[in-house]
GROMACS .gro file of C-alpha atoms in nm:
model
  404
    1MET     CA    1   0.000   0.000   0.000
    2THR     CA    2   0.138   0.340  -0.103
    3THR     CA    3   0.171   0.584   0.186
    4ALA     CA    4   0.083   0.954   0.160
    5ILE     CA    5   0.455   1.037   0.178
    6GLU     CA    6   0.543   0.796  -0.104
    7SER     CA    7   0.259   0.929  -0.318
    8ILE     CA    8   0.401   1.281  -0.288
    9LEU     CA    9   0.768   1.187  -0.337
   10GLN     CA   10   0.695   0.999  -0.658
   11TYR     CA   11   0.641   1.340  -0.820
   12VAL     CA   12   0.992   1.460  -0.734
   13ASP     CA   13   1.164   1.484  -1.072
   14GLU     CA   14   1.545   1.461  -1.075
   15LYS     CA   15   1.561   1.573  -1.437
   16GLU     CA   16   1.359   1.886  -1.356
   17VAL     CA   17   1.582   2.009  -1.074
   18VAL     CA   18   1.901   1.928  -1.265
   19GLU     CA   19   1.797   2.106  -1.583
   20LEU     CA   20   1.650   2.401  -1.396
   21THR     CA   21   1.973   2.441  -1.198
   22ARG     CA   22   2.177   2.431  -1.519
   23SER     CA   23   1.950   2.687  -1.687
   24LEU     CA   24   1.982   2.925  -1.391
   25ILE     CA   25   2.362   2.893  -1.384
   26ARG     CA   26   2.384   2.976  -1.756
   27ILE     CA   27   2.210   3.310  -1.703
   28LYS     CA   28   2.477   3.540  -1.558
   29SER     CA   29   2.351   3.730  -1.256
   30VAL     CA   30   2.670   3.872  -1.109
   31TYR     CA   31   2.589   4.230  -1.008
   32ARG     CA   32   2.811   4.453  -1.221
   33PRO     CA   33   2.655   4.799  -1.229
   34ASN     CA   34   2.889   4.927  -1.501
   35LEU     CA   35   2.795   4.656  -1.750
   36GLU     CA   36   2.477   4.621  -1.954
   37ASP     CA   37   2.280   4.324  -1.820
   38GLY     CA   38   2.505   4.320  -1.513
   39ASN     CA   39   2.218   4.245  -1.274
   40GLU     CA   40   1.954   3.985  -1.193
   41GLU     CA   41   1.686   4.091  -1.442
   42LYS     CA   42   1.737   3.820  -1.706
   43VAL     CA   43   1.736   3.533  -1.459
   44ALA     CA   44   1.436   3.683  -1.280
   45ARG     CA   45   1.235   3.703  -1.605
   46PHE     CA   46   1.327   3.342  -1.685
   47ILE     CA   47   1.201   3.238  -1.340
   48VAL     CA   48   0.877   3.434  -1.385
   49ASP     CA   49   0.800   3.247  -1.707
   50TYR     CA   50   0.891   2.913  -1.549
   51LEU     CA   51   0.668   2.970  -1.245
   52LYS     CA   52   0.376   3.081  -1.459
   53ASP     CA   53   0.415   2.768  -1.672
   54ILE     CA   54   0.377   2.544  -1.365
   55GLY     CA   55   0.062   2.732  -1.265
   56LEU     CA   56   0.167   2.955  -0.977
   57GLU     CA   57   0.048   3.308  -0.901
   58VAL     CA   58   0.353   3.523  -0.982
   59TYR     CA   59   0.460   3.880  -0.901
   60TYR     CA   60   0.758   4.073  -1.040
   61GLU     CA   61   0.871   4.369  -0.831
   62GLU     CA   62   1.161   4.593  -0.928
   63VAL     CA   63   1.362   4.689  -0.620
   64VAL     CA   64   1.590   4.927  -0.811
   65PRO     CA   65   1.624   4.948  -1.191
   66GLY     CA   66   1.731   4.611  -1.330
   67ARG     CA   67   1.722   4.438  -0.993
   68PRO     CA   68   1.386   4.268  -0.932
   69ASN     CA   69   1.233   4.036  -0.677
   70VAL     CA   70   1.012   3.749  -0.789
   71ILE     CA   71   0.735   3.627  -0.561
   72ALA     CA   72   0.517   3.324  -0.632
   73ILE     CA   73   0.224   3.178  -0.438
   74TYR     CA   74   0.075   2.831  -0.424
   75ASP     CA   75  -0.248   2.873  -0.229
   76SER     CA   76  -0.454   2.576  -0.113
   77GLY     CA   77  -0.765   2.792  -0.093
   78ILE     CA   78  -0.816   2.669   0.263
   79PRO     CA   79  -0.730   2.899   0.557
   80GLY     CA   80  -0.415   2.793   0.736
   81LYS     CA   81  -0.051   2.873   0.794
   82THR     CA   82   0.193   3.025   0.546
   83LEU     CA   83   0.532   2.868   0.472
   84LEU     CA   84   0.796   3.066   0.287
   85PHE     CA   85   1.089   2.937   0.081
   86GLU     CA   86   1.364   3.195   0.017
   87GLY     CA   87   1.643   3.168  -0.240
   88HIS     CA   88   1.829   3.454  -0.405
   89THR     CA   89   1.912   3.503  -0.773
   90ASP     CA   90   2.243   3.691  -0.750
   91VAL     CA   91   2.584   3.524  -0.742
   92VAL     CA   92   2.934   3.647  -0.662
   93THR     CA   93   3.193   3.717  -0.929
   94GLU     CA   94   3.363   3.423  -1.097
   95GLY     CA   95   3.706   3.575  -1.028
   96ASP     CA   96   4.010   3.456  -1.224
   97LEU     CA   97   3.888   3.238  -1.511
   98ASP     CA   98   4.224   3.058  -1.521
   99SER     CA   99   4.146   2.912  -1.179
  100TRP     CA  100   3.838   2.732  -1.317
  101THR     CA  101   3.845   2.385  -1.472
  102TYR     CA  102   3.486   2.427  -1.588
  103ASP     CA  103   3.304   2.716  -1.753
  104PRO     CA  104   3.167   2.914  -1.454
  105PHE     CA  105   2.848   2.981  -1.648
  106GLY     CA  106   2.826   2.652  -1.836
  107GLY     CA  107   2.626   2.440  -1.593
  108GLU     CA  108   2.842   2.142  -1.689
  109ILE     CA  109   2.787   1.797  -1.538
  110SER     CA  110   3.082   1.580  -1.437
  111ASN     CA  111   3.103   1.284  -1.197
  112GLY     CA  112   2.754   1.338  -1.062
  113LYS     CA  113   2.806   1.709  -0.995
  114ILE     CA  114   2.680   2.029  -1.157
  115TYR     CA  115   2.954   2.290  -1.186
  116GLY     CA  116   2.925   2.665  -1.217
  117ARG     CA  117   2.897   2.990  -1.026
  118GLY     CA  118   2.585   2.969  -0.812
  119SER     CA  119   2.545   2.592  -0.845
  120CYS     CA  120   2.592   2.565  -0.469
  121ASP     CA  121   2.516   2.924  -0.358
  122THR     CA  122   2.232   2.916  -0.429
  123LYS     CA  123   2.080   2.851  -0.770
  124GLY     CA  124   2.076   2.476  -0.706
  125ASN     CA  125   1.875   2.526  -0.390
  126LEU     CA  126   1.650   2.781  -0.558
  127ALA     CA  127   1.578   2.521  -0.824
  128ALA     CA  128   1.514   2.268  -0.546
  129ALA     CA  129   1.257   2.496  -0.380
  130ILE     CA  130   1.078   2.556  -0.710
  131SER     CA  131   1.084   2.183  -0.787
  132ALA     CA  132   0.951   2.104  -0.439
  133VAL     CA  133   0.652   2.333  -0.483
  134HIS     CA  134   0.595   2.185  -0.828
  135SER     CA  135   0.608   1.834  -0.676
  136MET     CA  136   0.346   1.932  -0.419
  137LYS     CA  137   0.128   2.077  -0.691
  138LYS     CA  138   0.159   1.776  -0.923
  139SER     CA  139   0.081   1.536  -0.638
  140GLY     CA  140  -0.242   1.713  -0.555
  141ALA     CA  141  -0.172   1.645  -0.188
  142ALA     CA  142  -0.420   1.822   0.037
  143PHE     CA  143  -0.290   2.094   0.266
  144LYS     CA  144  -0.408   2.407   0.440
  145GLY     CA  145  -0.274   2.758   0.396
  146LYS     CA  146  -0.023   2.856   0.131
  147ILE     CA  147   0.338   2.846   0.019
  148ILE     CA  148   0.526   3.159  -0.085
  149LEU     CA  149   0.838   3.146  -0.298
  150CYS     CA  150   1.050   3.452  -0.218
  151ILE     CA  151   1.321   3.497  -0.483
  152PRO     CA  152   1.503   3.824  -0.412
  153CYS     CA  153   1.798   4.006  -0.563
  154ASP     CA  154   2.112   4.123  -0.385
  155GLU     CA  155   2.166   3.869  -0.108
  156GLU     CA  156   2.540   3.890  -0.173
  157GLY     CA  157   2.535   4.268  -0.126
  158MET     CA  158   2.339   4.480   0.119
  159MET     CA  159   2.033   4.252   0.092
  160ILE     CA  160   1.812   4.521  -0.059
  161GLY     CA  161   1.589   4.254  -0.212
  162ILE     CA  162   1.473   4.092   0.111
  163LYS     CA  163   1.441   4.433   0.278
  164HIS     CA  164   1.210   4.543  -0.006
  165PHE     CA  165   1.013   4.217   0.022
  166ILE     CA  166   0.953   4.279   0.393
  167LYS     CA  167   0.880   4.650   0.349
  168ASN     CA  168   0.610   4.566   0.095
  169GLY     CA  169   0.432   4.343   0.346
  170TRP     CA  170   0.505   4.002   0.196
  171ALA     CA  171   0.646   3.866   0.522
  172ASN     CA  172   0.334   3.961   0.718
  173ASP     CA  173   0.156   3.655   0.860
  174VAL     CA  174   0.431   3.413   0.751
  175HIS     CA  175   0.448   3.138   1.013
  176GLY     CA  176   0.780   2.984   0.914
  177ALA     CA  177   1.053   3.017   0.652
  178ILE     CA  178   1.306   2.783   0.496
  179ILE     CA  179   1.617   2.970   0.384
  180CYS     CA  180   1.759   2.782   0.086
  181GLU     CA  181   2.137   2.794   0.130
  182PRO     CA  182   2.414   2.531   0.102
  183GLU     CA  183   2.432   2.356   0.438
  184GLU     CA  184   2.473   1.988   0.336
  185ASN     CA  185   2.104   1.945   0.426
  186GLN     CA  186   2.185   2.002   0.793
  187LEU     CA  187   1.912   2.193   0.976
  188CYS     CA  188   2.064   2.525   1.080
  189ILE     CA  189   1.852   2.676   1.355
  190THR     CA  190   2.085   2.963   1.445
  191GLN     CA  191   2.317   3.198   1.259
  192LYS     CA  192   2.581   3.452   1.346
  193GLY     CA  193   2.507   3.820   1.351
  194ALA     CA  194   2.724   4.073   1.173
  195MET     CA  195   2.832   4.429   1.247
  196ARG     CA  196   3.034   4.624   0.988
  197ILE     CA  197   3.214   4.921   1.139
  198VAL     CA  198   3.436   5.190   0.987
  199LEU     CA  199   3.691   5.345   1.224
  200ASN     CA  200   3.889   5.661   1.154
  201THR     CA  201   4.175   5.807   1.352
  202TYR     CA  202   4.288   6.163   1.283
  203GLY     CA  203   4.630   6.322   1.304
  204LYS     CA  204   4.847   6.587   1.142
  205MET     CA  205   5.056   6.541   0.830
  206ALA     CA  206   5.433   6.564   0.880
  207HIS     CA  207   5.774   6.466   0.746
  208GLY     CA  208   5.877   6.112   0.839
  209ALA     CA  209   6.214   6.243   0.957
  210MET     CA  210   6.043   6.480   1.197
  211PRO     CA  211   5.735   6.289   1.316
  212LEU     CA  212   5.698   6.493   1.632
  213THR     CA  213   5.600   6.796   1.424
  214GLY     CA  214   5.283   6.604   1.333
  215ILE     CA  215   5.040   6.361   1.491
  216ASN     CA  216   5.050   6.002   1.368
  217PRO     CA  217   4.702   5.847   1.322
  218VAL     CA  218   4.853   5.509   1.231
  219THR     CA  219   5.001   5.444   1.574
  220ARG     CA  220   4.675   5.559   1.730
  221MET     CA  221   4.484   5.313   1.512
  222ALA     CA  222   4.729   5.040   1.612
  223LYS     CA  223   4.655   5.103   1.980
  224LEU     CA  224   4.283   5.084   1.907
  225ILE     CA  225   4.319   4.754   1.720
  226VAL     CA  226   4.520   4.604   2.006
  227GLU     CA  227   4.241   4.698   2.247
  228LEU     CA  228   3.983   4.546   2.013
  229ASP     CA  229   4.178   4.221   2.013
  230LYS     CA  230   4.159   4.224   2.393
  231LEU     CA  231   3.784   4.285   2.371
  232GLU     CA  232   3.746   3.986   2.140
  233GLN     CA  233   3.927   3.765   2.392
  234THR     CA  234   3.707   3.897   2.674
  235GLU     CA  235   3.393   3.816   2.475
  236LYS     CA  236   3.520   3.465   2.402
  237GLU     CA  237   3.588   3.404   2.770
  238ARG     CA  238   3.248   3.544   2.867
  239LEU     CA  239   3.042   3.345   2.616
  240GLY     CA  240   3.245   3.033   2.547
  241GLU     CA  241   3.227   2.839   2.222
  242HIS     CA  242   2.874   2.815   2.081
  243PRO     CA  243   2.782   2.452   2.001
  244TYR     CA  244   2.674   2.537   1.644
  245LEU     CA  245   2.841   2.871   1.567
  246GLY     CA  246   3.179   2.848   1.735
  247TRP     CA  247   3.350   3.163   1.861
  248PRO     CA  248   3.247   3.528   1.826
  249SER     CA  249   3.500   3.746   1.646
  250ILE     CA  250   3.613   4.105   1.595
  251THR     CA  251   3.821   4.111   1.278
  252PRO     CA  252   4.001   4.415   1.131
  253THR     CA  253   3.982   4.368   0.753
  254ILE     CA  254   4.101   4.691   0.589
  255LEU     CA  255   4.372   4.929   0.707
  256GLN     CA  256   4.433   5.238   0.495
  257ALA     CA  257   4.647   5.549   0.540
  258PRO     CA  258   4.626   5.804   0.401
  259VAL     CA  259   4.254   5.779   0.335
  260LYS     CA  260   4.283   6.031   0.050
  261GLY     CA  261   4.583   6.090  -0.174
  262GLU     CA  262   4.892   5.880  -0.239
  263PRO     CA  263   5.083   5.708   0.040
  264GLN     CA  264   5.453   5.790   0.071
  265ILE     CA  265   5.704   5.618   0.298
  266ASN     CA  266   5.851   5.941   0.435
  267VAL     CA  267   5.518   6.115   0.505
  268VAL     CA  268   5.311   6.084   0.822
  269PRO     CA  269   4.949   6.076   0.697
  270ALA     CA  270   4.672   6.294   0.834
  271GLN     CA  271   4.415   6.015   0.866
  272CYS     CA  272   4.394   5.637   0.905
  273MET     CA  273   4.091   5.420   0.833
  274ALA     CA  274   4.017   5.063   0.941
  275THR     CA  275   3.713   4.841   0.895
  276LEU     CA  276   3.585   4.579   1.136
  277ASP     CA  277   3.391   4.266   1.040
  278ILE     CA  278   3.234   4.163   1.370
  279ARG     CA  279   3.052   3.829   1.394
  280THR     CA  280   2.830   3.775   1.695
  281VAL     CA  281   2.662   3.479   1.865
  282PRO     CA  282   2.356   3.447   2.090
  283GLY     CA  283   2.422   3.630   2.415
  284GLN     CA  284   2.588   3.930   2.250
  285GLU     CA  285   2.374   4.241   2.225
  286HIS     CA  286   2.495   4.460   1.941
  287GLU     CA  287   2.423   4.791   2.110
  288GLN     CA  288   2.621   4.684   2.416
  289LEU     CA  289   2.910   4.569   2.198
  290ARG     CA  290   2.914   4.900   2.016
  291SER     CA  291   2.919   5.080   2.353
  292LYS     CA  292   3.220   4.875   2.462
  293ILE     CA  293   3.410   4.986   2.150
  294GLU     CA  294   3.310   5.348   2.211
  295ASP     CA  295   3.433   5.312   2.570
  296ILE     CA  296   3.772   5.198   2.438
  297ILE     CA  297   3.791   5.505   2.214
  298GLU     CA  298   3.699   5.731   2.505
  299ARG     CA  299   3.959   5.570   2.730
  300LEU     CA  300   4.235   5.609   2.470
  301SER     CA  301   4.132   5.972   2.424
  302GLU     CA  302   4.167   6.034   2.797
  303ASP     CA  303   4.517   5.884   2.796
  304ASP     CA  304   4.630   6.080   2.487
  305ASP     CA  305   4.519   6.437   2.415
  306ASP     CA  306   4.606   6.383   2.047
  307PHE     CA  307   4.394   6.070   2.010
  308LYS     CA  308   4.089   6.149   1.794
  309ALA     CA  309   3.874   5.873   1.648
  310THR     CA  310   3.527   5.816   1.504
  311LEU     CA  311   3.311   5.506   1.472
  312GLU     CA  312   3.050   5.450   1.200
  313LEU     CA  313   2.825   5.144   1.202
  314ILE     CA  314   2.742   5.082   0.835
  315GLU     CA  315   2.557   4.748   0.866
  316ASP     CA  316   2.391   4.572   1.158
  317ARG     CA  317   2.262   4.217   1.119
  318PRO     CA  318   2.164   4.046   1.446
  319TRP     CA  319   2.218   3.679   1.521
  320THR     CA  320   1.915   3.454   1.491
  321GLU     CA  321   1.795   3.153   1.687
  322THR     CA  322   1.488   2.931   1.639
  323PRO     CA  323   1.401   2.683   1.917
  324LYS     CA  324   1.419   2.313   1.829
  325ASP     CA  325   1.060   2.267   1.943
  326HIS     CA  326   0.924   2.528   1.701
  327GLU     CA  327   0.680   2.378   1.453
  328VAL     CA  328   0.884   2.472   1.144
  329VAL     CA  329   1.192   2.301   1.292
  330GLN     CA  330   0.987   1.996   1.389
  331ALA     CA  331   0.831   1.974   1.041
  332MET     CA  332   1.177   1.977   0.883
  333ALA     CA  333   1.323   1.732   1.136
  334GLN     CA  334   1.042   1.490   1.061
  335ALA     CA  335   1.097   1.538   0.687
  336TYR     CA  336   1.469   1.470   0.722
  337THR     CA  337   1.398   1.136   0.890
  338GLN     CA  338   1.130   1.052   0.635
  339VAL     CA  339   1.375   1.114   0.348
  340THR     CA  340   1.697   0.969   0.492
  341GLY     CA  341   1.584   0.728   0.762
  342LYS     CA  342   1.823   0.904   1.000
  343ASP     CA  343   1.798   1.156   1.281
  344PRO     CA  344   1.844   1.515   1.164
  345VAL     CA  345   2.178   1.689   1.205
  346PHE     CA  346   2.142   2.035   1.359
  347ASN     CA  347   2.392   2.313   1.299
  348GLY     CA  348   2.434   2.689   1.262
  349VAL     CA  349   2.516   2.927   0.979
  350PRO     CA  350   2.858   3.094   1.019
  351GLY     CA  351   2.746   3.403   0.824
  352ALA     CA  352   2.437   3.615   0.773
  353THR     CA  353   2.166   3.533   0.517
  354ASP     CA  354   1.847   3.696   0.394
  355GLY     CA  355   1.689   3.504   0.681
  356THR     CA  356   1.848   3.756   0.917
  357PHE     CA  357   1.596   4.019   0.813
  358LEU     CA  358   1.304   3.776   0.802
  359HIS     CA  359   1.391   3.691   1.163
  360LEU     CA  360   1.389   4.063   1.245
  361ALA     CA  361   1.043   4.080   1.088
  362GLY     CA  362   0.923   3.811   1.328
  363VAL     CA  363   0.947   3.508   1.099
  364PRO     CA  364   1.096   3.189   1.250
  365ILE     CA  365   1.361   3.051   1.013
  366VAL     CA  366   1.552   2.733   0.940
  367THR     CA  367   1.839   2.738   0.691
  368THR     CA  368   1.926   2.431   0.485
  369GLY     CA  369   2.000   2.309   0.137
  370ALA     CA  370   2.235   2.107  -0.079
  371GLY     CA  371   2.601   2.188  -0.115
  372ASP     CA  372   2.925   2.169   0.077
  373ARG     CA  373   2.913   2.474   0.306
  374TYR     CA  374   3.281   2.550   0.231
  375ILE     CA  375   3.241   2.555  -0.150
  376PRO     CA  376   3.049   2.885  -0.203
  377HIS     CA  377   3.253   3.162  -0.368
  378HIS     CA  378   3.531   2.915  -0.467
  379ALA     CA  379   3.649   2.837  -0.819
  380ASP     CA  380   3.489   2.520  -0.961
  381GLU     CA  381   3.188   2.565  -0.735
  382TYR     CA  382   2.960   2.262  -0.763
  383VAL     CA  383   2.656   2.088  -0.620
  384ASP     CA  384   2.618   1.711  -0.591
  385ILE     CA  385   2.315   1.591  -0.788
  386LYS     CA  386   2.223   1.313  -0.544
  387GLU     CA  387   2.228   1.560  -0.255
  388LEU     CA  388   2.028   1.813  -0.457
  389VAL     CA  389   1.752   1.560  -0.522
  390GLU     CA  390   1.751   1.482  -0.149
  391THR     CA  391   1.701   1.855  -0.089
  392VAL     CA  392   1.394   1.861  -0.316
  393LYS     CA  393   1.247   1.576  -0.113
  394LEU     CA  394   1.336   1.747   0.214
  395TYR     CA  395   1.174   2.073   0.105
  396THR     CA  396   0.867   1.893  -0.030
  397LEU     CA  397   0.797   1.693   0.284
  398SER     CA  398   0.879   1.988   0.511
  399ALA     CA  399   0.603   2.183   0.338
  400HIS     CA  400   0.367   1.885   0.360
  401ASN     CA  401   0.438   1.833   0.732
  402PHE     CA  402   0.406   2.202   0.816
  403LEU     CA  403   0.083   2.262   0.627
  404LYS     CA  404  -0.103   1.929   0.639
   0.00000   0.00000   0.00000
């Protein structure tokens, strides 16, 4: 006797997800504002046509010129919960072509893998979400509520796509979301937060042979960075190692002096700039962390009359956490066992995703999908076909379990 689960899974089509992934890879969607077609518009229009062909209600919303979001709805017609799948259309640059064995935009298949930029992050998983909804639709399985496919632009940038999606009210009354990112099909129920900070120290230009006639902002910045390293160690000792996310971090990434004009070895610059990429874990409140950095600046200023520094927070993405007993987590955990016969593996996302802002909007999230989590942004990026098909099944049954 065929079970309800088996009757749904028989509509999962390996050929569909493979060919859709390859088609998406072949449409370049690296954001290059100085090039014609250097955006997500072409791939978005392809997706619109595809979703209409499978019978979904589809919306195309331009966030900024040439950079659209696509939203699709599969509505049961029966009142119930709303489940959202999210997968972005943009990909990072391919980098040095000589470092690739395969055409980064060829969607080539070799040894059971699909190669190309975005195969893993995250066009393969976007194709899996679309295929999962199509499988549900073809099966005719009864459910309550509706499924929303959120397909935004600009996840690799400042995430303007998901911010626009939320601003326009699409996330209202969503009861759970599956963020489609490469996590080896592990169920990631937490993710690190991110703070991007620009620091500037100010001095007075002088001859390198007579540095005391000026004020050196570089040595002042060095003192600040040393204190930030101490703060990182204090935070590690306070919080310990998170079971899924590891350690929090405060990482200087850019150091530049002078900020304007040419550097010269025998000139003390007038200004020094540094950037911080701060990654946070549950238990760290961003406002408190910012205050601690401001306290360091104030303390250094008290010790040195010539110490002048500014702090600018240019991006703030909080950490997220969804309890294991939440219904969206339980629906996915059950689906994982139904597909694999094994207990689910829980984990955390080391970076931020579009799910960060859905979480801020009050939507509980779980992040999972096919792909080695260390492969995104590498040359010869790939996704394993067998794992990708497993992802389609996982997404399909997660939706069934959540909405049945």
